[in-house]
Amino acid sequence: MKRSLNDYREIVGDDAIGEIYRRARKLYGKTVVHVNSTYYGGGVAEILGSIVPLMNDVGIAAGWRMLRGTPDFFNITKKFHNALQGNSVNLTDIKKKLYCQANEDFSTYSHITHDCVIIHDPQPLPLIQFYQRKQPWVWRVHIDLTNPNSKLWEFLKSFVLKYDVIIISSEEYKLKNMPVEQRIIHPAIDPLSPKNMTISEKDIAKYLKKFNIPTDKPIITQISRFDRFKDQEGLIDIFRLVKQEVDCRLVLCGSMAVDDPESQQYYERTKRKANNFVKDQDVILITSENNILVNALQRISTVVVQKSLREGFGLTVTEALLKKKPVVASKVGGITLQIVDGETGFLVEPNDKEGFAKRIIEIMTNPSLAKTLGENASDDVKKRFLITRLLGDYLDLLQDLIT
Ligand code: UDP
């Protein structure tokens, strides 16, 4: 269903809507193209799916294109992604060549004549090398850049330097020795998307039945791609500790993104680790990509956990907070902005499994604490992390660049 900015009036109020229309006025008819490397799976696709139609609704001609990659290409870019988050990488010439080749191929069939180009994450970063520059190019990087692998960064920097603006998700990710303008824009979620919209009790029950999720015990959930940085394995250890005090279930729901070739392997490892619990149906692993299921799971959970070891900005955290869910999450990256510790949820050091278990048990055994955290959380998300605010930020950026 086509969504319009007006649909958000009830959530953010008329003043905010009028203000966004006003900020769009100088941009009528301007053309903007976003490029990333996947239409689904992960936060970037999630945001683009909402922000691109809204940009069009306010009068910009905004498009979204996807860089086509081979499995080899995605193997390499996943290694780059991990290395940008601090892992080591064996940066061979062949890797560099395959990385650039997919970008060069794209440039031979995809014409870019827009007023502004917005490139998301490292996969399409080299595209700038293969086009005649006619407009500002923006690199919007969604990952945690506090500790990038220096060898890889030196290589990528040759592309980054050509950009007009870099957008990062948090002050902490500011790149040192970088003579390109850096702006901070916090990601956001769409309260009207199928993943976040209000759904009826009947629909929730239907989806839980369809995916075989019993509700006779309290449920702890983490919604995340199967990825070692999301640390589902660590969460199973925490679950073991919680289970000693409170009988409950753990649901790990994670789709496999097309641009992430490692996820299947990590999923298998997680499943082996959960082995006995899986047999007893106390750990439920789900790999289907289904927005309403994610919505339903977040709503029926007693606690939502995000046990990430690295997180540029965890949309899943904000999705749960909007739904008034108490969230216990790692004190890493963007999550430290998303949760006000002790007020809208709890932050725990990523390796402190006992600390996680303690907070989860505290919430499970204290419904009034859960309720207070949830209510604070939802109010806070509405103020800071909705898609309408993100749209306004993009409009300001475009005004500065192309008017
Ligand atoms: N997601 C989903 N199904 C899954 C796992 C994740 O729909 O099985 C969605 C999730 O709800 C969120 C996005 O994918 O909207 C993940 O974004 P986040 O920023 O949390 O992490 P990323 O995957 O980008 O690292």
GROMACS .gro file of C-alpha atoms and ligand atoms in nm:
model
  428
    1MET     CA    1   0.000   0.000   0.000
    2LYS     CA    2   0.139   0.339  -0.100
    3ARG     CA    3   0.223   0.540   0.210
    4SER     CA    4   0.221   0.915   0.238
    5LEU     CA    5   0.373   1.150   0.493
    6ASN     CA    6   0.019   1.241   0.595
    7ASP     CA    7  -0.028   0.890   0.730
    8TYR     CA    8   0.211   0.981   1.012
    9ARG     CA    9   0.006   1.278   1.138
   10GLU     CA   10  -0.145   1.084   1.425
   11ILE     CA   11   0.194   0.964   1.543
   12VAL     CA   12   0.410   1.276   1.515
   13GLY     CA   13   0.153   1.556   1.497
   14ASP     CA   14   0.062   1.812   1.231
   15ASP     CA   15   0.342   2.054   1.314
   16ALA     CA   16   0.611   1.798   1.243
   17ILE     CA   17   0.444   1.699   0.915
   18GLY     CA   18   0.404   2.060   0.801
   19GLU     CA   19   0.766   2.128   0.888
   20ILE     CA   20   0.887   1.837   0.673
   21TYR     CA   21   0.679   1.951   0.374
   22ARG     CA   22   0.829   2.297   0.420
   23ARG     CA   23   1.184   2.161   0.423
   24ALA     CA   24   1.112   1.970   0.099
   25ARG     CA   25   0.992   2.273  -0.095
   26LYS     CA   26   1.322   2.372  -0.251
   27LEU     CA   27   1.381   2.014  -0.359
   28TYR     CA   28   1.075   1.957  -0.580
   29GLY     CA   29   1.168   1.756  -0.888
   30LYS     CA   30   1.528   1.697  -0.783
   31THR     CA   31   1.647   1.348  -0.864
   32VAL     CA   32   1.824   1.132  -0.609
   33VAL     CA   33   1.937   0.772  -0.633
   34HIS     CA   34   2.020   0.538  -0.345
   35VAL     CA   35   2.243   0.238  -0.415
   36ASN     CA   36   2.295  -0.061  -0.184
   37SER     CA   37   2.342  -0.431  -0.236
   38THR     CA   38   2.031  -0.606  -0.107
   39TYR     CA   39   1.657  -0.552  -0.125
   40TYR     CA   40   1.596  -0.743   0.198
   41GLY     CA   41   1.764  -0.872   0.512
   42GLY     CA   42   1.926  -0.619   0.740
   43GLY     CA   43   1.870  -0.264   0.847
   44VAL     CA   44   1.976  -0.079   0.532
   45ALA     CA   45   1.714  -0.246   0.313
   46GLU     CA   46   1.463  -0.186   0.589
   47ILE     CA   47   1.530   0.187   0.598
   48LEU     CA   48   1.542   0.229   0.220
   49GLY     CA   49   1.210   0.050   0.182
   50SER     CA   50   1.048   0.326   0.387
   51ILE     CA   51   1.254   0.637   0.317
   52VAL     CA   52   1.257   0.615  -0.063
   53PRO     CA   53   0.875   0.620  -0.104
   54LEU     CA   54   0.852   0.904   0.150
   55MET     CA   55   1.112   1.110  -0.039
   56ASN     CA   56   0.896   1.067  -0.348
   57ASP     CA   57   0.587   1.163  -0.155
   58VAL     CA   58   0.734   1.500  -0.056
   59GLY     CA   59   0.829   1.585  -0.415
   60ILE     CA   60   1.176   1.444  -0.476
   61ALA     CA   61   1.223   1.195  -0.760
   62ALA     CA   62   1.402   0.932  -0.553
   63GLY     CA   63   1.509   0.591  -0.680
   64TRP     CA   64   1.669   0.282  -0.532
   65ARG     CA   65   1.907   0.055  -0.719
   66MET     CA   66   2.079  -0.259  -0.616
   67LEU     CA   67   2.436  -0.350  -0.697
   68ARG     CA   68   2.437  -0.700  -0.839
   69GLY     CA   69   2.710  -0.919  -0.698
   70THR     CA   70   2.829  -1.274  -0.750
   71PRO     CA   71   2.871  -1.509  -0.450
   72ASP     CA   72   3.245  -1.433  -0.468
   73PHE     CA   73   3.177  -1.064  -0.444
   74PHE     CA   74   2.956  -1.106  -0.139
   75ASN     CA   75   3.212  -1.334   0.025
   76ILE     CA   76   3.465  -1.056  -0.009
   77THR     CA   77   3.238  -0.773   0.098
   78LYS     CA   78   3.130  -0.969   0.405
   79LYS     CA   79   3.499  -1.005   0.497
   80PHE     CA   80   3.538  -0.631   0.442
   81HIS     CA   81   3.232  -0.565   0.657
   82ASN     CA   82   3.380  -0.776   0.940
   83ALA     CA   83   3.721  -0.609   0.901
   84LEU     CA   84   3.567  -0.263   0.917
   85GLN     CA   85   3.425  -0.375   1.250
   86GLY     CA   86   3.772  -0.475   1.369
   87ASN     CA   87   3.844  -0.827   1.236
   88SER     CA   88   4.160  -0.907   1.043
   89VAL     CA   89   4.146  -0.965   0.669
   90ASN     CA   90   4.380  -1.110   0.411
   91LEU     CA   91   4.362  -0.832   0.156
   92THR     CA   92   4.481  -0.991  -0.167
   93ASP     CA   93   4.493  -0.834  -0.512
   94ILE     CA   94   4.231  -1.076  -0.635
   95LYS     CA   95   3.991  -0.966  -0.362
   96LYS     CA   96   4.045  -0.602  -0.451
   97LYS     CA   97   3.995  -0.682  -0.818
   98LEU     CA   98   3.669  -0.876  -0.772
   99TYR     CA   99   3.539  -0.606  -0.541
  100CYS     CA  100   3.601  -0.335  -0.800
  101GLN     CA  101   3.488  -0.551  -1.091
  102ALA     CA  102   3.127  -0.585  -0.969
  103ASN     CA  103   3.115  -0.209  -0.930
  104GLU     CA  104   3.261  -0.147  -1.273
  105ASP     CA  105   3.010  -0.391  -1.427
  106PHE     CA  106   2.723  -0.202  -1.269
  107SER     CA  107   2.849   0.120  -1.424
  108THR     CA  108   2.830  -0.029  -1.773
  109TYR     CA  109   2.453  -0.073  -1.762
  110SER     CA  110   2.326   0.163  -1.493
  111HIS     CA  111   2.315   0.527  -1.593
  112ILE     CA  112   2.348   0.786  -1.321
  113THR     CA  113   2.226   1.130  -1.419
  114HIS     CA  114   2.070   1.223  -1.085
  115ASP     CA  115   2.122   1.542  -0.888
  116CYS     CA  116   2.264   1.346  -0.596
  117VAL     CA  117   2.391   0.991  -0.543
  118ILE     CA  118   2.370   0.820  -0.203
  119ILE     CA  119   2.582   0.507  -0.169
  120HIS     CA  120   2.508   0.276   0.125
  121ASP     CA  121   2.781   0.078   0.301
  122PRO     CA  122   3.103  -0.066   0.155
  123GLN     CA  123   2.968  -0.290  -0.123
  124PRO     CA  124   2.898  -0.013  -0.380
  125LEU     CA  125   3.163   0.227  -0.244
  126PRO     CA  126   3.397   0.200  -0.550
  127LEU     CA  127   3.118   0.297  -0.791
  128ILE     CA  128   3.235   0.657  -0.769
  129GLN     CA  129   3.550   0.549  -0.953
  130PHE     CA  130   3.356   0.443  -1.261
  131TYR     CA  131   3.136   0.745  -1.331
  132GLN     CA  132   3.197   1.086  -1.474
  133ARG     CA  133   3.122   1.313  -1.178
  134LYS     CA  134   2.822   1.538  -1.240
  135GLN     CA  135   2.671   1.567  -0.893
  136PRO     CA  136   2.748   1.531  -0.520
  137TRP     CA  137   2.810   1.177  -0.401
  138VAL     CA  138   2.732   1.080  -0.042
  139TRP     CA  139   2.867   0.770   0.134
  140ARG     CA  140   2.622   0.659   0.400
  141VAL     CA  141   2.796   0.403   0.616
  142HIS     CA  142   2.580   0.214   0.864
  143ILE     CA  143   2.844   0.007   1.040
  144ASP     CA  144   3.044   0.053   1.357
  145LEU     CA  145   3.366   0.223   1.249
  146THR     CA  146   3.532   0.272   1.586
  147ASN     CA  147   3.814   0.030   1.507
  148PRO     CA  148   3.845  -0.044   1.134
  149ASN     CA  149   4.121  -0.275   1.014
  150SER     CA  150   4.391  -0.030   0.908
  151LYS     CA  151   4.511  -0.210   0.595
  152LEU     CA  152   4.161  -0.239   0.456
  153TRP     CA  153   4.081   0.115   0.552
  154GLU     CA  154   4.384   0.244   0.361
  155PHE     CA  155   4.254   0.067   0.051
  156LEU     CA  156   3.895   0.189   0.089
  157LYS     CA  157   4.008   0.539   0.167
  158SER     CA  158   4.108   0.594  -0.196
  159PHE     CA  159   3.737   0.574  -0.283
  160VAL     CA  160   3.610   0.752   0.026
  161LEU     CA  161   3.824   1.058  -0.041
  162LYS     CA  162   3.633   1.122  -0.363
  163TYR     CA  163   3.300   1.159  -0.183
  164ASP     CA  164   3.147   1.495  -0.096
  165VAL     CA  165   3.002   1.389   0.237
  166ILE     CA  166   3.025   1.082   0.461
  167ILE     CA  167   2.730   1.006   0.684
  168ILE     CA  168   2.792   0.802   0.996
  169SER     CA  169   2.549   0.687   1.266
  170SER     CA  170   2.726   0.812   1.575
  171GLU     CA  171   2.983   1.068   1.692
  172GLU     CA  172   3.204   0.776   1.802
  173TYR     CA  173   3.248   0.663   1.443
  174LYS     CA  174   3.406   0.989   1.326
  175LEU     CA  175   3.698   0.899   1.102
  176LYS     CA  176   4.030   1.045   1.195
  177ASN     CA  177   4.256   1.204   0.932
  178MET     CA  178   3.965   1.227   0.694
  179PRO     CA  179   3.948   1.549   0.493
  180VAL     CA  180   3.591   1.479   0.378
  181GLU     CA  181   3.295   1.637   0.559
  182GLN     CA  182   3.139   1.392   0.806
  183ARG     CA  183   2.783   1.424   0.927
  184ILE     CA  184   2.602   1.226   1.189
  185ILE     CA  185   2.255   1.100   1.112
  186HIS     CA  186   2.091   0.847   1.339
  187PRO     CA  187   1.899   0.572   1.164
  188ALA     CA  188   1.529   0.533   1.232
  189ILE     CA  189   1.235   0.295   1.205
  190ASP     CA  190   0.901   0.320   1.030
  191PRO     CA  191   0.612   0.290   1.278
  192LEU     CA  192   0.372   0.207   0.995
  193SER     CA  193   0.572  -0.066   0.825
  194PRO     CA  194   0.437  -0.422   0.852
  195LYS     CA  195   0.713  -0.486   1.104
  196ASN     CA  196   0.603  -0.212   1.340
  197MET     CA  197   0.237  -0.136   1.275
  198THR     CA  198  -0.022  -0.226   1.533
  199ILE     CA  199  -0.152  -0.578   1.480
  200SER     CA  200  -0.446  -0.752   1.640
  201GLU     CA  201  -0.425  -1.021   1.907
  202LYS     CA  202  -0.590  -1.251   1.656
  203ASP     CA  203  -0.315  -1.195   1.398
  204ILE     CA  204  -0.047  -1.241   1.660
  205ALA     CA  205  -0.198  -1.573   1.764
  206LYS     CA  206  -0.230  -1.680   1.401
  207TYR     CA  207   0.136  -1.616   1.326
  208LEU     CA  208   0.259  -1.781   1.643
  209LYS     CA  209   0.058  -2.089   1.559
  210LYS     CA  210   0.181  -2.090   1.200
  211PHE     CA  211   0.543  -2.082   1.315
  212ASN     CA  212   0.486  -2.324   1.599
  213ILE     CA  213   0.573  -2.094   1.889
  214PRO     CA  214   0.405  -2.193   2.217
  215THR     CA  215   0.325  -1.917   2.465
  216ASP     CA  216   0.286  -2.122   2.782
  217LYS     CA  217   0.619  -1.985   2.915
  218PRO     CA  218   0.766  -1.634   2.906
  219ILE     CA  219   0.965  -1.568   2.590
  220ILE     CA  220   1.303  -1.402   2.544
  221THR     CA  221   1.366  -1.299   2.184
  222GLN     CA  222   1.649  -1.179   1.968
  223ILE     CA  223   1.569  -1.087   1.609
  224SER     CA  224   1.892  -1.076   1.411
  225ARG     CA  225   2.062  -1.210   1.104
  226PHE     CA  226   2.266  -1.516   1.201
  227ASP     CA  227   2.603  -1.347   1.232
  228ARG     CA  228   2.882  -1.387   1.484
  229PHE     CA  229   2.869  -1.017   1.563
  230LYS     CA  230   2.508  -1.064   1.674
  231ASP     CA  231   2.639  -1.336   1.909
  232GLN     CA  232   2.340  -1.569   1.922
  233GLU     CA  233   2.581  -1.827   2.070
  234GLY     CA  234   2.657  -1.600   2.365
  235LEU     CA  235   2.286  -1.550   2.416
  236ILE     CA  236   2.236  -1.926   2.449
  237ASP     CA  237   2.486  -1.923   2.740
  238ILE     CA  238   2.290  -1.641   2.899
  239PHE     CA  239   1.966  -1.831   2.845
  240ARG     CA  240   2.117  -2.127   3.031
  241LEU     CA  241   2.179  -1.900   3.331
  242VAL     CA  242   1.831  -1.746   3.318
  243LYS     CA  243   1.669  -2.090   3.295
  244GLN     CA  244   1.815  -2.180   3.634
  245GLU     CA  245   1.592  -1.913   3.789
  246VAL     CA  246   1.292  -1.873   3.557
  247ASP     CA  247   1.139  -2.129   3.324
  248CYS     CA  248   1.118  -1.964   2.985
  249ARG     CA  249   1.186  -1.999   2.614
  250LEU     CA  250   1.436  -1.835   2.384
  251VAL     CA  251   1.339  -1.746   2.027
  252LEU     CA  252   1.619  -1.667   1.785
  253CYS     CA  253   1.472  -1.534   1.464
  254GLY     CA  254   1.710  -1.450   1.185
  255SER     CA  255   1.683  -1.437   0.812
  256MET     CA  256   1.972  -1.497   0.577
  257ALA     CA  257   2.062  -1.182   0.385
  258VAL     CA  258   2.165  -1.240   0.024
  259ASP     CA  259   2.478  -1.033   0.076
  260ASP     CA  260   2.587  -1.245   0.375
  261PRO     CA  261   2.731  -1.583   0.271
  262GLU     CA  262   2.847  -1.669   0.626
  263SER     CA  263   2.504  -1.677   0.785
  264GLN     CA  264   2.416  -2.040   0.704
  265GLN     CA  265   2.735  -2.164   0.867
  266TYR     CA  266   2.682  -1.954   1.178
  267TYR     CA  267   2.321  -2.070   1.197
  268GLU     CA  268   2.433  -2.436   1.196
  269ARG     CA  269   2.679  -2.363   1.475
  270THR     CA  270   2.415  -2.187   1.682
  271LYS     CA  271   2.175  -2.475   1.632
  272ARG     CA  272   2.434  -2.727   1.749
  273LYS     CA  273   2.500  -2.517   2.056
  274ALA     CA  274   2.130  -2.501   2.138
  275ASN     CA  275   2.098  -2.873   2.075
  276ASN     CA  276   1.915  -3.005   2.384
  277PHE     CA  277   1.708  -2.695   2.426
  278VAL     CA  278   1.596  -2.721   2.063
  279LYS     CA  279   1.477  -3.077   2.121
  280ASP     CA  280   1.270  -2.963   2.418
  281GLN     CA  281   1.141  -2.666   2.218
  282ASP     CA  282   1.291  -2.426   2.471
  283VAL     CA  283   1.514  -2.266   2.211
  284ILE     CA  284   1.329  -2.200   1.888
  285LEU     CA  285   1.528  -2.106   1.582
  286ILE     CA  286   1.349  -1.941   1.292
  287THR     CA  287   1.503  -1.852   0.960
  288SER     CA  288   1.197  -1.733   0.767
  289GLU     CA  289   1.187  -1.375   0.651
  290ASN     CA  290   0.848  -1.256   0.763
  291ASN     CA  291   0.772  -0.903   0.878
  292ILE     CA  292   0.449  -0.979   1.061
  293LEU     CA  293   0.617  -1.264   1.246
  294VAL     CA  294   0.892  -1.027   1.362
  295ASN     CA  295   0.625  -0.780   1.469
  296ALA     CA  296   0.431  -1.050   1.658
  297LEU     CA  297   0.743  -1.190   1.825
  298GLN     CA  298   0.852  -0.852   1.949
  299ARG     CA  299   0.505  -0.792   2.088
  300ILE     CA  300   0.466  -1.121   2.276
  301SER     CA  301   0.816  -1.131   2.424
  302THR     CA  302   0.865  -1.068   2.792
  303VAL     CA  303   1.217  -0.945   2.723
  304VAL     CA  304   1.390  -0.858   2.397
  305VAL     CA  305   1.767  -0.903   2.392
  306GLN     CA  306   2.033  -0.769   2.158
  307LYS     CA  307   2.358  -0.943   2.247
  308SER     CA  308   2.564  -0.788   1.965
  309LEU     CA  309   2.941  -0.761   1.993
  310ARG     CA  310   2.936  -0.477   1.740
  311GLU     CA  311   2.640  -0.276   1.621
  312GLY     CA  312   2.643   0.032   1.401
  313PHE     CA  313   2.289   0.101   1.508
  314GLY     CA  314   2.052  -0.182   1.592
  315LEU     CA  315   1.715  -0.121   1.433
  316THR     CA  316   1.579  -0.428   1.609
  317VAL     CA  317   1.641  -0.259   1.944
  318THR     CA  318   1.440   0.045   1.846
  319GLU     CA  319   1.163  -0.171   1.695
  320ALA     CA  320   1.119  -0.347   2.030
  321LEU     CA  321   1.137  -0.024   2.230
  322LEU     CA  322   0.862   0.130   2.017
  323LYS     CA  323   0.645  -0.169   2.107
  324LYS     CA  324   0.698  -0.093   2.478
  325LYS     CA  325   0.921  -0.394   2.530
  326PRO     CA  326   1.192  -0.402   2.795
  327VAL     CA  327   1.520  -0.450   2.610
  328VAL     CA  328   1.849  -0.575   2.752
  329ALA     CA  329   2.129  -0.501   2.507
  330SER     CA  330   2.504  -0.482   2.475
  331LYS     CA  331   2.669  -0.154   2.557
  332VAL     CA  332   2.824  -0.122   2.212
  333GLY     CA  333   2.815   0.113   1.916
  334GLY     CA  334   2.486   0.280   1.831
  335ILE     CA  335   2.294   0.087   2.096
  336THR     CA  336   2.440   0.319   2.360
  337LEU     CA  337   2.248   0.602   2.192
  338GLN     CA  338   1.931   0.404   2.148
  339ILE     CA  339   1.882   0.296   2.509
  340VAL     CA  340   1.899   0.525   2.809
  341ASP     CA  341   2.037   0.277   3.061
  342GLY     CA  342   1.799   0.213   3.349
  343GLU     CA  343   1.529   0.439   3.204
  344THR     CA  344   1.427   0.294   2.869
  345GLY     CA  345   1.603  -0.043   2.895
  346PHE     CA  346   1.927  -0.193   3.022
  347LEU     CA  347   2.278  -0.180   2.880
  348VAL     CA  348   2.527  -0.451   2.974
  349GLU     CA  349   2.892  -0.496   2.880
  350PRO     CA  350   2.888  -0.732   2.579
  351ASN     CA  351   3.091  -1.007   2.748
  352ASP     CA  352   2.917  -0.992   3.084
  353LYS     CA  353   2.689  -1.293   3.050
  354GLU     CA  354   2.600  -1.296   3.422
  355GLY     CA  355   2.511  -0.928   3.393
  356PHE     CA  356   2.276  -1.002   3.103
  357ALA     CA  357   2.114  -1.289   3.291
  358LYS     CA  358   2.067  -1.073   3.601
  359ARG     CA  359   1.890  -0.798   3.410
  360ILE     CA  360   1.671  -1.042   3.219
  361ILE     CA  361   1.566  -1.214   3.542
  362GLU     CA  362   1.504  -0.877   3.707
  363ILE     CA  363   1.261  -0.782   3.431
  364MET     CA  364   1.092  -1.122   3.423
  365THR     CA  365   1.026  -1.116   3.795
  366ASN     CA  366   0.920  -0.753   3.818
  367PRO     CA  367   0.628  -0.671   3.587
  368SER     CA  368   0.597  -0.314   3.710
  369LEU     CA  369   0.964  -0.246   3.621
  370ALA     CA  370   0.898  -0.400   3.277
  371LYS     CA  371   0.597  -0.175   3.229
  372THR     CA  372   0.777   0.145   3.328
  373LEU     CA  373   1.079   0.072   3.107
  374GLY     CA  374   0.851  -0.010   2.814
  375GLU     CA  375   0.646   0.306   2.843
  376ASN     CA  376   0.955   0.528   2.874
  377ALA     CA  377   1.109   0.348   2.578
  378SER     CA  378   0.819   0.399   2.343
  379ASP     CA  379   0.796   0.771   2.423
  380ASP     CA  380   1.169   0.811   2.364
  381VAL     CA  381   1.161   0.633   2.026
  382LYS     CA  382   0.876   0.855   1.912
  383LYS     CA  383   1.084   1.161   1.995
  384ARG     CA  384   1.415   1.050   1.844
  385PHE     CA  385   1.409   0.754   1.613
  386LEU     CA  386   1.115   0.762   1.375
  387ILE     CA  387   1.145   0.766   0.997
  388THR     CA  388   0.990   1.115   0.978
  389ARG     CA  389   1.289   1.259   1.165
  390LEU     CA  390   1.525   1.073   0.931
  391LEU     CA  391   1.340   1.211   0.630
  392GLY     CA  392   1.389   1.563   0.767
  393ASP     CA  393   1.762   1.496   0.812
  394TYR     CA  394   1.793   1.380   0.451
  395LEU     CA  395   1.604   1.687   0.329
  396ASP     CA  396   1.847   1.913   0.516
  397LEU     CA  397   2.143   1.728   0.366
  398LEU     CA  398   2.002   1.754   0.014
  399GLN     CA  399   1.922   2.124   0.059
  400ASP     CA  400   2.285   2.184   0.152
  401LEU     CA  401   2.417   1.980  -0.138
  402ILE     CA  402   2.193   2.053  -0.433
  403THR     CA  403   2.000   2.376  -0.390
  404UDP     N1  404   1.513  -0.858   1.044
  404UDP     C1  405   1.406  -0.929   0.995
  404UDP     N2  406   1.405  -1.063   1.007
  404UDP     C2  407   1.507  -1.128   1.064
  404UDP     C3  408   1.618  -1.056   1.113
  404UDP     C4  409   1.618  -0.920   1.101
  404UDP     O1  410   1.310  -0.874   0.944
  404UDP     O2  411   1.499  -1.249   1.070
  404UDP     C5  412   1.509  -0.712   1.034
  404UDP     C6  413   1.497  -0.646   1.169
  404UDP     O3  414   1.363  -0.644   1.215
  404UDP     C7  415   1.555  -0.508   1.140
  404UDP     C8  416   1.661  -0.539   1.039
  404UDP     O4  417   1.626  -0.662   0.978
  404UDP     O5  418   1.457  -0.425   1.083
  404UDP     C9  419   1.798  -0.552   1.105
  404UDP     O6  420   1.852  -0.428   1.127
  404UDP     P1  421   1.960  -0.403   1.239
  404UDP     O7  422   2.001  -0.261   1.229
  404UDP     O8  423   1.909  -0.450   1.371
  404UDP     O9  424   2.082  -0.500   1.202
  404UDP     P2  425   2.164  -0.527   1.066
  404UDP    O10  426   2.109  -0.655   1.012
  404UDP    O11  427   2.144  -0.413   0.974
  404UDP    O12  428   2.305  -0.544   1.113
   0.00000   0.00000   0.00000
